[in-house]
Amino acid sequence: MKFFHKGLALLCTALLAASTLLVSGCGQGSQADNRRVIRIGHAQPQNHPEHAAFVAFKEYIEGELGDKYKVEIYPSELLGSQTNLVQLTQTGAIDMCIVGNALLSSFSQEVDVFNLPYLFASNEVFDAAMEDPNVTEPIFRNTQKAGFKVVSWVNVGTRNFYTVNTPINSPADMKGLKFRVQQSNINVRMMQLLGANATPMSFGEVYTSLQSGVIDGAENNELSLTANGHGDVCKYYTYDVHQMVLDDVIASNHFLEEVKENGDLEVFEKGFKLISQVGKEKCLASVREAKEKAEKEKGVHFIYPDQKPFVEACQPLYEEVLAQMPSLRPIYDAIQVYNKEYSEKKAKEGGK
Ligand code: GCU
């Protein structure tokens, strides 16, 4: 599968280069189209909220600057796995892509802070903290050393454990089971602390690995059960809410410099914000529908466990990570302030 994707990505790069020649006006007989083609890759199917978010971006950019730019979106891993997409963006072969935050940590380690399990006390905290540039900017600016910048992000719900045939009510039920995780050190350690075995692999390989029994389960949002079909095989889904589904939109440094030189950065920045907004709007409804569909049509059982034992098992991870990357401490502390505010607000509302 990996080789397939690599080969495919190379082929796609060649095709992209050929299409550039045509689009840039070398095609015979057609009127020259000198618009700059912006290529965006993603790994999700076209019925996923992230695709809708990119369509909104395309419409906005072409509406504002359609005489200069044309936006092309390549969904469904057409240009390769998420790792391939980051590599293509790094070199400027494509301009933008969206990938899981965890995966990005192998290119820019500090982004892993947002994958710390049970870090955000709620969706509300997540939104507030991620809107705060003091929390995100130092981390996202740093990715430029790797050849790209995180210019936006999409929250597609929460990450929870699901298995083929073992109901998970507490970490004890996970003992010895093999779970696919996204490729990040924090995820591997999280599974160790919960007593399970972590199998890092790319998202596109999860379905067949579940089907063939290579893994016993995975962890993701409800859309994975439907849009990605994992609910065909997995029948137990446990809301332990260990992470938010944070997907980062990255743009290559080359591309950002180019639009800046053209005086168009401001419009693009509005477009980047739009991706986050539309993604979020679409996400809530999509996740609700996915849950209903998984329950009714695929017979998936949803479990609401006590979160406490999961959280307690993962406690050592915070200090381990902060000792290893002390620069993350101010970010971690700022998120704790949001958590505190939220729990105080909740307590007040509860006391009314
Ligand atoms: C989510 C997320 C993807 C990510 C995937 C994964 O579906 O939206 O970007 O790749 O999780 O677990 O790898």
Coordinates of C-alpha atoms and ligand atoms in Angstrom, one line a residue:
M1 CA 0.0 0.0 0.0
K2 CA 2.8 2.4 1.0
F3 CA 4.7 1.7 -2.3
F4 CA 1.4 2.1 -4.2
H5 CA 0.9 5.5 -2.6
K6 CA 4.5 6.6 -3.3
G7 CA 4.3 5.5 -6.9
L8 CA 0.9 7.2 -7.2
A9 CA 2.2 10.4 -5.7
L10 CA 5.1 10.5 -8.2
L11 CA 2.7 9.8 -11.0
C12 CA 0.4 12.6 -9.8
T13 CA 3.3 15.0 -9.5
A14 CA 4.2 14.3 -13.1
L15 CA 0.5 14.7 -14.1
L16 CA 0.3 17.9 -12.1
A17 CA 3.4 19.3 -13.9
A18 CA 1.9 18.4 -17.3
S19 CA -1.4 20.0 -16.4
T20 CA 0.5 23.2 -15.3
L21 CA 2.0 23.5 -18.9
L22 CA -1.5 23.2 -20.4
V23 CA -3.2 25.5 -17.9
S24 CA -0.4 28.0 -18.2
G25 CA -1.2 28.4 -21.9
C26 CA 1.0 26.1 -23.8
G27 CA -2.0 24.0 -25.0
Q28 CA -2.4 24.5 -28.7
G29 CA -5.4 26.2 -30.2
S30 CA -7.0 27.2 -26.8
Q31 CA -7.0 30.7 -25.5
A32 CA -4.2 31.2 -23.0
D33 CA -5.2 30.8 -19.4
N34 CA -2.5 32.5 -17.3
R35 CA -4.2 32.0 -14.0
R36 CA -2.1 30.6 -11.2
V37 CA -3.5 27.1 -10.4
I38 CA -3.6 26.4 -6.6
R39 CA -3.6 22.7 -5.9
I40 CA -5.1 21.4 -2.7
G41 CA -4.9 17.7 -1.7
H42 CA -6.8 15.9 1.1
A43 CA -7.5 12.3 2.1
Q44 CA -11.2 12.4 2.8
P45 CA -14.1 11.4 0.5
Q46 CA -16.2 14.2 -1.1
N47 CA -19.1 13.8 1.4
H48 CA -16.8 14.8 4.2
P49 CA -17.1 18.3 5.8
E50 CA -13.5 19.1 5.0
H51 CA -14.2 18.8 1.3
A52 CA -17.1 21.2 1.7
A53 CA -14.8 23.6 3.5
F54 CA -12.3 23.6 0.6
V55 CA -15.1 24.1 -1.9
A56 CA -16.1 27.2 0.1
F57 CA -12.5 28.3 0.0
K58 CA -12.4 27.8 -3.8
E59 CA -15.6 29.7 -4.4
Y60 CA -14.4 32.6 -2.2
I61 CA -10.9 32.9 -3.7
E62 CA -12.2 32.6 -7.3
G63 CA -15.0 35.1 -6.5
E64 CA -12.5 37.6 -5.2
L65 CA -9.4 36.9 -7.4
G66 CA -10.8 34.7 -10.2
D67 CA -8.9 36.6 -12.9
K68 CA -5.6 35.6 -11.2
Y69 CA -6.1 32.2 -9.5
K70 CA -7.9 28.9 -10.2
V71 CA -8.3 26.5 -7.3
E72 CA -8.2 22.7 -7.9
I73 CA -9.1 20.2 -5.1
Y74 CA -7.9 16.6 -5.1
P75 CA -9.8 14.5 -2.6
S76 CA -9.7 10.9 -1.5
E77 CA -5.9 10.4 -1.3
L78 CA -5.8 11.0 -5.1
L79 CA -2.3 12.5 -4.6
G80 CA -1.3 10.0 -2.0
S81 CA -1.5 9.4 1.8
Q82 CA -1.4 12.3 4.2
T83 CA 2.4 11.9 4.6
N84 CA 2.7 12.2 0.8
L85 CA 0.5 15.3 0.8
V86 CA 2.8 17.0 3.4
Q87 CA 5.9 16.1 1.4
L88 CA 4.3 17.5 -1.8
T89 CA 3.4 20.7 0.1
Q90 CA 6.9 21.0 1.5
T91 CA 8.5 21.0 -1.9
G92 CA 5.8 23.2 -3.4
A93 CA 4.6 20.5 -5.8
I94 CA 1.1 21.3 -4.4
D95 CA 0.2 24.4 -2.5
M96 CA -2.0 23.3 0.3
C97 CA -3.4 20.2 2.1
I98 CA -5.2 19.2 5.3
V99 CA -3.8 16.5 7.5
G100 CA -4.3 15.2 11.0
N101 CA -2.4 17.2 13.6
A102 CA -0.8 14.0 14.9
L103 CA 0.7 13.1 11.6
L104 CA 2.2 16.6 11.3
S105 CA 4.2 16.0 14.5
S106 CA 6.7 13.9 12.5
F107 CA 7.5 17.0 10.5
S108 CA 7.3 19.6 13.3
Q109 CA 7.4 17.9 16.7
E110 CA 5.8 20.6 18.8
V111 CA 2.4 20.4 17.2
D112 CA 2.1 17.1 19.2
V113 CA 1.1 19.2 22.3
F114 CA -2.5 19.4 20.9
N115 CA -2.6 15.6 20.9
L116 CA -2.1 15.2 24.6
P117 CA -5.0 13.0 25.7
Y118 CA -7.8 14.6 27.7
L119 CA -6.0 17.9 27.4
F120 CA -9.1 20.0 26.5
A121 CA -11.9 19.7 29.1
S122 CA -14.6 20.2 26.4
N123 CA -15.3 21.2 22.9
E124 CA -16.0 24.7 24.2
V125 CA -12.5 24.9 25.8
F126 CA -10.9 23.5 22.6
D127 CA -12.6 26.2 20.5
A128 CA -11.7 29.0 22.9
A129 CA -8.0 27.9 23.2
M130 CA -7.5 27.3 19.5
E131 CA -8.9 30.8 18.7
D132 CA -6.2 32.3 21.0
P133 CA -3.1 33.2 19.0
N134 CA -1.0 32.9 22.2
V135 CA -1.8 29.2 22.2
T136 CA -1.5 28.4 18.5
E137 CA 0.8 30.9 16.9
P138 CA 4.1 29.9 18.5
I139 CA 3.4 26.3 17.4
F140 CA 2.1 27.0 14.0
R141 CA 4.8 29.6 13.1
N142 CA 7.4 27.0 14.0
T143 CA 6.3 24.7 11.3
Q144 CA 7.8 27.1 8.7
K145 CA 11.2 25.5 9.4
A146 CA 9.7 22.4 7.8
G147 CA 8.7 24.3 4.6
F148 CA 5.1 25.0 5.3
K149 CA 2.8 27.0 7.7
V150 CA -0.3 25.9 9.5
V151 CA -2.7 28.5 8.1
S152 CA -6.0 27.1 9.5
W153 CA -7.5 24.1 11.2
V154 CA -10.7 22.2 11.3
N155 CA -12.3 20.5 14.3
V156 CA -14.2 17.4 13.1
G157 CA -15.5 16.3 16.5
T158 CA -13.8 14.1 19.1
R159 CA -11.7 11.0 19.0
N160 CA -12.9 7.9 20.7
F161 CA -12.0 4.2 20.8
Y162 CA -13.9 1.6 18.7
T163 CA -13.4 -2.1 18.3
V164 CA -14.5 -5.0 16.1
N165 CA -16.0 -7.0 18.9
T166 CA -14.9 -5.9 22.4
P167 CA -17.0 -3.4 24.3
I168 CA -14.7 -1.0 26.1
N169 CA -16.1 0.3 29.4
S170 CA -12.7 1.0 31.1
P171 CA -9.0 0.8 30.3
A172 CA -9.0 -2.8 31.7
D173 CA -11.1 -3.9 28.7
M174 CA -8.3 -2.6 26.3
K175 CA -5.6 -4.8 27.8
G176 CA -3.6 -6.5 25.1
L177 CA -5.8 -5.3 22.2
K178 CA -4.2 -3.8 19.2
F179 CA -5.4 -0.3 18.2
R180 CA -4.4 1.6 15.2
V181 CA -3.3 5.1 16.1
Q182 CA -2.1 8.1 14.1
Q183 CA 1.6 8.3 13.6
S184 CA 2.7 10.3 16.7
N185 CA 4.8 9.4 19.8
I186 CA 2.2 10.7 22.1
N187 CA -0.4 8.4 20.7
V188 CA 1.8 5.4 21.1
R189 CA 2.6 6.3 24.7
M190 CA -1.1 6.9 25.4
M191 CA -2.0 3.4 24.3
Q192 CA 0.8 1.9 26.5
L193 CA -0.5 3.8 29.5
L194 CA -4.0 2.5 28.8
G195 CA -2.6 -1.1 28.7
A196 CA -3.2 -1.6 25.0
N197 CA -0.9 -2.0 22.0
A198 CA -0.5 0.8 19.5
T199 CA -0.1 0.1 15.8
P200 CA 0.7 3.4 14.0
M201 CA -0.4 3.4 10.4
S202 CA -1.9 5.7 7.8
F203 CA -5.6 6.3 7.7
G204 CA -6.1 4.8 4.3
E205 CA -4.9 1.4 5.6
V206 CA -7.2 1.1 8.6
Y207 CA -10.3 -0.4 6.9
T208 CA -8.5 -3.4 5.5
S209 CA -6.4 -3.9 8.7
L210 CA -9.6 -4.0 10.7
Q211 CA -11.2 -6.4 8.3
S212 CA -8.3 -8.8 8.2
G213 CA -7.8 -8.7 12.0
V214 CA -4.3 -7.1 11.9
I215 CA -5.8 -4.7 14.5
D216 CA -8.6 -5.1 17.0
G217 CA -9.8 -1.5 16.9
A218 CA -9.0 2.1 16.2
E219 CA -9.8 5.6 17.5
N220 CA -11.5 8.4 15.6
N221 CA -14.7 10.4 15.2
E222 CA -18.1 8.9 14.2
L223 CA -17.6 9.9 10.6
S224 CA -15.0 7.1 10.3
L225 CA -17.8 4.6 11.0
T226 CA -19.8 5.9 8.0
A227 CA -17.8 8.1 5.5
N228 CA -14.8 5.8 5.8
G229 CA -16.8 2.6 6.4
H230 CA -15.2 1.4 9.6
G231 CA -18.6 0.7 11.1
D232 CA -19.0 -2.2 8.6
V233 CA -16.5 -4.0 10.8
C234 CA -16.4 -2.3 14.2
K235 CA -19.5 -2.7 16.3
Y236 CA -18.5 -1.0 19.6
Y237 CA -17.8 2.7 20.0
T238 CA -16.8 4.1 23.4
Y239 CA -17.0 7.8 24.1
D240 CA -13.9 8.3 26.3
V241 CA -13.2 11.6 24.3
H242 CA -9.4 11.4 24.5
Q243 CA -8.7 14.0 21.8
M244 CA -10.3 16.4 19.5
V245 CA -10.1 15.7 15.8
L246 CA -7.8 18.5 15.0
D247 CA -6.9 18.6 11.3
D248 CA -4.4 21.2 10.2
V249 CA -4.5 23.1 6.9
I250 CA -1.0 23.7 5.7
A251 CA 0.3 25.9 2.9
S252 CA 3.7 25.8 1.4
N253 CA 6.2 28.6 2.2
H254 CA 6.7 29.1 -1.5
F255 CA 3.0 29.6 -2.1
L256 CA 2.6 32.0 0.8
E257 CA 5.6 34.1 -0.3
E258 CA 4.2 34.2 -3.8
V259 CA 0.7 35.5 -2.8
K260 CA 2.3 38.0 -0.4
E261 CA 4.4 39.4 -3.3
N262 CA 1.3 39.6 -5.4
G263 CA -0.4 41.7 -2.7
D264 CA -3.1 39.0 -2.2
L265 CA -2.2 37.6 1.2
E266 CA -5.1 39.4 3.0
V267 CA -7.7 37.8 0.8
F268 CA -6.1 34.4 1.3
E269 CA -6.1 34.9 5.0
K270 CA -9.8 35.4 4.9
G271 CA -10.1 32.3 2.8
F272 CA -8.1 30.3 5.4
K273 CA -10.5 31.4 8.1
L274 CA -13.4 30.4 6.0
I275 CA -12.1 26.8 5.8
S276 CA -12.2 26.6 9.6
Q277 CA -15.6 28.2 9.9
V278 CA -17.3 26.1 7.2
G279 CA -15.6 22.9 8.5
K280 CA -16.9 23.5 11.9
E281 CA -20.5 24.4 10.8
K282 CA -20.7 21.2 8.7
C283 CA -19.0 19.0 11.2
L284 CA -21.7 19.1 13.9
A285 CA -24.5 18.0 11.6
S286 CA -22.3 15.5 9.8
V287 CA -21.2 13.9 13.1
R288 CA -24.8 13.7 14.3
E289 CA -25.9 12.1 11.1
A290 CA -23.0 9.7 11.1
K291 CA -23.8 8.5 14.6
E292 CA -27.5 7.9 13.7
K293 CA -26.5 6.0 10.6
A294 CA -23.9 3.9 12.3
E295 CA -26.4 2.9 15.0
K296 CA -29.4 2.2 12.7
E297 CA -27.8 0.9 9.6
K298 CA -24.6 -0.7 10.8
G299 CA -25.7 -1.9 14.2
V300 CA -22.9 0.0 16.1
H301 CA -23.3 0.1 19.9
F302 CA -22.4 3.4 21.5
I303 CA -20.9 3.2 25.1
Y304 CA -20.7 6.1 27.5
P305 CA -18.0 5.1 30.1
D306 CA -16.8 6.8 33.2
Q307 CA -14.0 8.9 31.8
K308 CA -12.0 9.1 35.1
P309 CA -10.0 5.9 34.9
F310 CA -8.9 6.7 31.3
V311 CA -7.8 10.2 32.4
E312 CA -6.0 8.9 35.4
A313 CA -4.1 6.3 33.4
C314 CA -2.7 9.0 31.1
Q315 CA -1.5 11.4 33.8
P316 CA 2.2 10.6 33.6
L317 CA 2.2 11.6 29.9
Y318 CA 1.9 15.4 30.6
E319 CA 5.1 15.7 32.6
E320 CA 7.0 13.3 30.3
V321 CA 6.2 15.5 27.3
L322 CA 6.8 18.8 29.1
A323 CA 10.2 17.5 30.4
Q324 CA 11.1 16.5 26.8
M325 CA 9.9 19.7 25.2
P326 CA 10.0 22.5 27.9
S327 CA 9.1 25.1 25.3
L328 CA 5.6 23.7 25.4
R329 CA 5.0 24.6 29.0
P330 CA 3.5 28.1 28.4
I331 CA 1.1 26.6 25.9
Y332 CA 0.1 23.8 28.2
D333 CA -0.4 26.3 31.1
A334 CA -2.5 28.6 28.9
I335 CA -4.8 25.7 28.0
Q336 CA -5.2 24.8 31.7
V337 CA -6.4 28.4 32.3
Y338 CA -9.2 27.8 29.8
N339 CA -10.0 24.5 31.4
K340 CA -10.2 26.1 34.8
E341 CA -12.5 28.9 33.5
Y342 CA -14.7 26.4 31.9
S343 CA -15.1 24.2 35.0
E344 CA -15.8 27.2 37.2
K345 CA -18.5 28.4 34.7
K346 CA -20.0 24.9 34.6
A347 CA -20.0 24.7 38.4
K348 CA -21.8 28.1 38.6
E349 CA -24.4 27.1 36.1
G350 CA -24.9 23.8 37.9
G351 CA -25.4 25.6 41.2
K352 CA -28.2 27.8 39.8
Ligands
GCU1 C1 -9.6 11.9 11.1 C2 -9.0 13.1 10.5 C3 -8.0 12.8 9.4 C4 -7.0 11.8 10.0 C5 -7.7 10.6 10.5 C6 -6.7 9.6 11.1 O1 -10.4 11.3 10.2 O2 -10.1 13.9 10.0 O3 -7.4 13.9 9.0 O4 -6.2 11.4 9.0 O5 -8.6 11.0 11.5 O6 -6.9 9.0 12.1 O7 -5.6 9.5 10.5

